[in-house]
Amino acid sequence: MKALLFTCMLVLWLAAASARRFDPNSQLIQGSLSGRQLSGYFGDYLKSRRARRALPPADEPDDSPVSEGGDVSDLPTCLLCVCLTGSVYCEEVSPDMTSVPTLPKETAYLYARFNKIRKISTKDFADIVTLRRIDLTGNQISEIEDDAFSKLTLLEELSLAENKLVKLPALPAKLMSFNANYNLLKTKGVKANTFKKLTKLANLYLADNQLEAVPHIPENVRILHLQNNNITEVNIDTFCKSNDTYYLRMSLSEVRMDGNPVVLSKNPDSFTCMKVLPVGQYR
């Protein structure tokens, strides 16, 4: 009798539980949340997760590139210019760039062409010893302090073309290419030893200046442009050596002297050591 009574009570309890399970207005399980409550809770959870994700972690330092003084050291230059890894491009900058910009310390290549830079001082490149190429073509440079490039022991290419230079500074010993076309250079503005120690110099461009004589040309120079100057004379010691009749200058493969008042045919012995004749006036 007790077993029958227990069985009846169990059947009634299961029937009631089944009714609650399939009733959409009832809760799924005693103490659980309805579908609407669960959706609201899950939405609030996601919002709180997104909010926490947007905040910086409390235990991580702020690594934004601000110096101790509150300034970003390279920000002004890299806002005006294009800064890539090791290269800075500052061409036709607006507003006008009148001095060499502050460069990142790892800069190897600087292109600051067609601006209004007027002077180069010693401090401009004093800390940028990684520089390999500097191109300052098309500025208004009229003065360069003599030690401006003295610390640039890796510099291989330097262009000062289309400026207003009347004299040249001391140049780095490892220079391989130097361009000073379209300036106001006279012979007195180029010291006798300016190029003498540049044993790696291969390309030398001094066209469209006011030179009255050919400067000392290092042995390794292959291309020499001296066209459109005021050169009036060449002699046997200009390219060759009067005390060595067997001397040959095989490296010099291109010499331009057109546009000068000198008549090259008046000095036929001046080119006997060369494998090519200079381009210029022969009549």
Coordinates of C-alpha atoms in Angstrom, one line a residue:
M1 CA 0.0 0.0 0.0
K2 CA 2.8 2.4 0.9
A3 CA 4.6 1.5 -2.4
L4 CA 1.4 2.3 -4.4
L5 CA 1.0 5.6 -2.6
F6 CA 4.7 6.6 -3.2
T7 CA 4.3 5.7 -6.9
C8 CA 1.2 7.9 -7.3
M9 CA 2.9 10.8 -5.7
L10 CA 6.0 10.4 -8.0
V11 CA 3.8 10.4 -11.1
L12 CA 2.0 13.6 -10.0
W13 CA 5.3 15.3 -9.3
L14 CA 6.8 14.4 -12.7
A15 CA 3.6 15.6 -14.4
A16 CA 3.8 19.0 -12.7
A17 CA 7.5 19.3 -13.5
S18 CA 6.8 18.6 -17.2
A19 CA 4.1 21.2 -17.3
R20 CA 6.5 23.8 -15.9
R21 CA 9.2 22.9 -18.4
F22 CA 7.1 23.6 -21.4
D23 CA 5.2 26.6 -20.1
P24 CA 6.7 29.7 -21.9
N25 CA 5.7 31.9 -19.0
S26 CA 7.4 29.9 -16.4
Q27 CA 11.1 29.8 -15.4
L28 CA 13.2 27.0 -16.9
I29 CA 14.5 25.7 -13.6
Q30 CA 13.8 26.9 -10.1
G31 CA 16.0 29.9 -9.3
S32 CA 17.2 30.3 -13.0
L33 CA 16.7 33.4 -15.3
S34 CA 14.1 33.8 -18.0
G35 CA 15.1 34.2 -21.6
R36 CA 14.6 38.0 -21.5
Q37 CA 16.5 38.3 -18.2
L38 CA 19.4 36.2 -19.6
S39 CA 19.6 38.3 -22.7
G40 CA 19.8 41.5 -20.7
Y41 CA 22.4 40.1 -18.4
F42 CA 24.5 38.9 -21.3
G43 CA 24.2 42.3 -23.1
D44 CA 25.4 44.1 -19.9
Y45 CA 28.3 41.7 -19.6
L46 CA 29.4 42.3 -23.2
K47 CA 29.2 46.1 -22.6
S48 CA 31.3 45.9 -19.5
R49 CA 33.9 43.7 -21.3
R50 CA 34.2 46.2 -24.2
A51 CA 34.6 49.1 -21.7
R52 CA 37.3 47.3 -19.8
R53 CA 39.1 46.4 -23.1
A54 CA 39.1 50.0 -24.2
L55 CA 41.0 51.1 -21.0
P56 CA 44.8 50.5 -20.6
P57 CA 45.7 47.8 -18.2
A58 CA 46.3 49.3 -14.7
D59 CA 49.4 47.3 -14.2
E60 CA 51.1 48.2 -17.5
P61 CA 53.2 51.5 -17.9
D62 CA 52.2 54.0 -20.5
D63 CA 54.7 53.6 -23.3
S64 CA 53.6 56.6 -25.5
P65 CA 56.7 58.3 -27.1
V66 CA 56.9 61.4 -24.9
S67 CA 60.2 62.6 -23.5
E68 CA 60.8 63.6 -19.9
G69 CA 60.1 67.2 -20.8
G70 CA 56.7 66.4 -22.2
D71 CA 57.7 66.7 -25.9
V72 CA 58.0 64.1 -28.6
S73 CA 61.6 64.4 -29.6
D74 CA 61.2 63.5 -33.3
L75 CA 57.6 64.7 -33.7
P76 CA 58.2 68.2 -35.3
T77 CA 60.5 66.9 -38.0
C78 CA 58.4 63.8 -38.8
L79 CA 55.2 65.9 -39.0
L80 CA 56.8 68.2 -41.6
C81 CA 58.7 65.4 -43.4
V82 CA 58.3 61.8 -44.2
C83 CA 60.3 59.6 -41.8
L84 CA 60.9 56.0 -42.7
T85 CA 63.4 53.6 -41.2
G86 CA 66.7 55.3 -41.5
S87 CA 65.5 57.9 -44.1
V88 CA 64.1 61.4 -43.8
Y89 CA 62.4 63.1 -46.8
C90 CA 61.9 66.9 -46.4
E91 CA 61.3 68.1 -49.9
E92 CA 59.5 71.4 -50.7
V93 CA 58.3 71.7 -47.1
S94 CA 55.5 74.1 -46.3
P95 CA 55.8 76.3 -44.3
D96 CA 59.3 77.2 -45.5
M97 CA 62.2 75.2 -44.0
T98 CA 65.1 77.6 -43.5
S99 CA 67.5 75.4 -41.5
V100 CA 68.4 71.7 -41.3
P101 CA 65.7 69.9 -39.3
T102 CA 66.4 68.0 -36.1
L103 CA 66.9 64.4 -37.3
P104 CA 66.3 61.0 -35.6
K105 CA 69.6 59.7 -34.4
E106 CA 69.5 56.6 -36.6
T107 CA 69.1 58.6 -39.8
A108 CA 71.3 57.3 -42.7
Y109 CA 69.7 59.2 -45.6
L110 CA 68.5 62.8 -45.6
Y111 CA 66.7 64.3 -48.6
A112 CA 66.0 68.0 -47.9
R113 CA 65.7 69.3 -51.5
F114 CA 64.1 72.5 -52.7
N115 CA 63.6 74.3 -49.5
K116 CA 65.0 77.6 -48.2
I117 CA 67.9 76.4 -46.0
R118 CA 70.4 79.2 -45.8
K119 CA 73.2 77.9 -43.6
I120 CA 74.7 74.6 -42.3
S121 CA 76.4 74.8 -38.9
T122 CA 78.5 72.3 -37.1
K123 CA 75.7 71.4 -34.7
D124 CA 73.3 70.4 -37.5
F125 CA 74.9 66.9 -38.0
A126 CA 77.1 66.7 -34.9
D127 CA 75.0 63.8 -33.4
I128 CA 74.0 62.0 -36.6
V129 CA 77.1 59.9 -37.2
T130 CA 75.1 57.3 -39.1
L131 CA 74.5 59.5 -42.1
R132 CA 75.5 58.0 -45.5
R133 CA 73.8 60.3 -47.9
I134 CA 72.8 64.0 -47.7
D135 CA 71.0 65.7 -50.5
L136 CA 70.4 69.5 -50.0
T137 CA 69.9 70.3 -53.7
G138 CA 67.9 73.5 -54.5
N139 CA 68.2 75.4 -51.3
Q140 CA 69.7 78.9 -50.6
I141 CA 72.8 77.8 -48.7
S142 CA 75.5 80.5 -48.8
E143 CA 77.5 79.4 -45.8
I144 CA 78.7 76.1 -44.4
E145 CA 80.8 76.0 -41.3
D146 CA 84.1 74.3 -42.0
D147 CA 83.5 71.5 -39.4
A148 CA 79.9 70.9 -40.4
F149 CA 80.6 67.4 -41.9
S150 CA 83.7 66.6 -39.8
K151 CA 82.0 63.9 -37.7
L152 CA 80.3 62.1 -40.6
T153 CA 82.8 59.3 -41.1
L154 CA 80.3 57.1 -42.9
L155 CA 79.1 59.8 -45.4
E156 CA 79.5 58.6 -49.0
E157 CA 77.3 60.9 -51.0
L158 CA 76.8 64.7 -50.6
S159 CA 74.9 67.0 -52.9
L160 CA 75.0 70.8 -52.5
A161 CA 73.9 71.5 -56.0
E162 CA 71.8 74.6 -56.9
N163 CA 72.7 76.7 -53.9
K164 CA 74.7 79.9 -53.3
L165 CA 78.0 78.7 -52.1
V166 CA 81.2 80.8 -52.7
K167 CA 83.5 78.4 -50.9
L168 CA 83.6 74.7 -49.9
P169 CA 84.0 73.3 -46.4
A170 CA 86.2 70.4 -45.4
L171 CA 84.7 67.2 -46.8
P172 CA 84.5 63.7 -45.2
A173 CA 87.3 61.3 -46.2
K174 CA 85.0 58.4 -47.3
L175 CA 83.0 60.6 -49.8
M176 CA 82.4 58.8 -53.1
S177 CA 80.2 61.3 -54.8
F178 CA 80.2 65.1 -54.4
N179 CA 77.9 67.4 -56.3
A180 CA 78.3 71.2 -56.2
N181 CA 76.8 72.1 -59.6
Y182 CA 75.1 75.5 -60.0
N183 CA 76.7 77.4 -57.2
L184 CA 78.9 80.6 -57.1
L185 CA 82.3 78.8 -56.5
K186 CA 85.5 80.5 -57.5
T187 CA 89.0 78.9 -57.4
K188 CA 89.8 80.9 -54.2
G189 CA 86.8 79.3 -52.5
V190 CA 88.2 75.8 -53.1
K191 CA 91.2 75.0 -51.0
A192 CA 94.1 73.1 -52.6
N193 CA 93.6 70.1 -50.3
T194 CA 89.7 70.1 -50.4
F195 CA 89.7 66.9 -52.6
K196 CA 93.2 65.7 -52.0
K197 CA 92.5 63.3 -49.2
L198 CA 89.3 61.9 -50.7
T199 CA 90.8 58.7 -51.9
K200 CA 87.5 57.0 -52.6
L201 CA 85.9 59.9 -54.6
A202 CA 84.6 58.6 -57.9
N203 CA 82.2 61.3 -59.1
L204 CA 82.9 65.0 -58.8
Y205 CA 80.5 67.5 -60.2
L206 CA 81.5 71.2 -60.2
A207 CA 79.7 72.4 -63.3
D208 CA 78.1 75.8 -63.7
N209 CA 80.2 77.7 -61.2
Q210 CA 82.9 80.5 -61.6
L211 CA 86.1 78.4 -61.3
E212 CA 89.1 79.9 -63.0
A213 CA 91.2 76.8 -62.8
V214 CA 90.9 73.0 -62.5
P215 CA 91.2 72.0 -58.8
H216 CA 93.3 69.1 -57.6
I217 CA 91.6 65.9 -58.8
P218 CA 92.1 62.7 -56.7
E219 CA 93.4 59.6 -58.5
N220 CA 90.2 57.5 -58.1
V221 CA 87.9 60.1 -59.8
R222 CA 86.1 58.5 -62.8
I223 CA 83.6 61.2 -63.7
L224 CA 84.6 64.9 -63.6
H225 CA 82.2 67.7 -64.7
L226 CA 83.7 71.2 -65.0
Q227 CA 81.5 72.6 -67.8
N228 CA 80.3 76.2 -67.8
N229 CA 83.0 77.7 -65.6
N230 CA 85.6 80.4 -66.3
I231 CA 88.6 78.0 -66.7
T232 CA 91.2 79.7 -69.0
E233 CA 94.1 77.3 -68.8
V234 CA 95.2 73.7 -68.4
N235 CA 98.8 72.3 -68.3
I236 CA 100.6 69.0 -68.1
D237 CA 100.2 68.9 -64.3
T238 CA 96.4 69.5 -64.4
F239 CA 95.6 65.8 -65.1
C240 CA 99.1 64.3 -65.7
K241 CA 102.5 64.6 -64.1
S242 CA 105.3 66.6 -65.7
N243 CA 108.0 64.6 -63.8
D244 CA 106.7 61.2 -64.8
T245 CA 106.3 60.6 -68.5
Y246 CA 105.1 57.0 -67.9
Y247 CA 102.2 58.0 -65.6
L248 CA 98.8 56.8 -66.8
R249 CA 95.5 58.0 -65.4
M250 CA 93.3 55.1 -66.3
S251 CA 90.4 55.7 -63.9
L252 CA 89.4 59.0 -65.4
S253 CA 86.8 58.0 -68.1
E254 CA 84.7 61.2 -68.5
V255 CA 85.8 64.8 -68.3
R256 CA 83.6 67.6 -69.4
M257 CA 85.1 71.1 -69.9
D258 CA 82.7 72.5 -72.5
G259 CA 81.5 76.0 -71.9
N260 CA 84.9 77.2 -70.7
P261 CA 87.0 79.9 -72.4
V262 CA 90.0 77.5 -72.5
V263 CA 91.1 76.2 -75.9
L264 CA 92.1 72.6 -75.1
S265 CA 94.0 72.1 -78.4
K266 CA 96.6 74.6 -77.3
N267 CA 98.0 72.2 -74.7
P268 CA 98.2 68.8 -76.5
D269 CA 100.6 67.4 -73.9
S270 CA 98.2 68.0 -71.1
F271 CA 96.1 64.8 -71.8
T272 CA 98.8 62.3 -72.8
C273 CA 98.2 60.2 -69.6
M274 CA 94.5 59.9 -70.1
K275 CA 92.5 57.3 -72.0
V276 CA 89.9 59.8 -73.2
L277 CA 90.1 63.5 -74.2
P278 CA 88.1 66.0 -72.3
V279 CA 84.9 67.3 -73.9
G280 CA 85.4 71.0 -74.8
Q281 CA 86.6 73.6 -77.2
Y282 CA 89.5 72.6 -79.5
R283 CA 89.4 75.4 -82.0

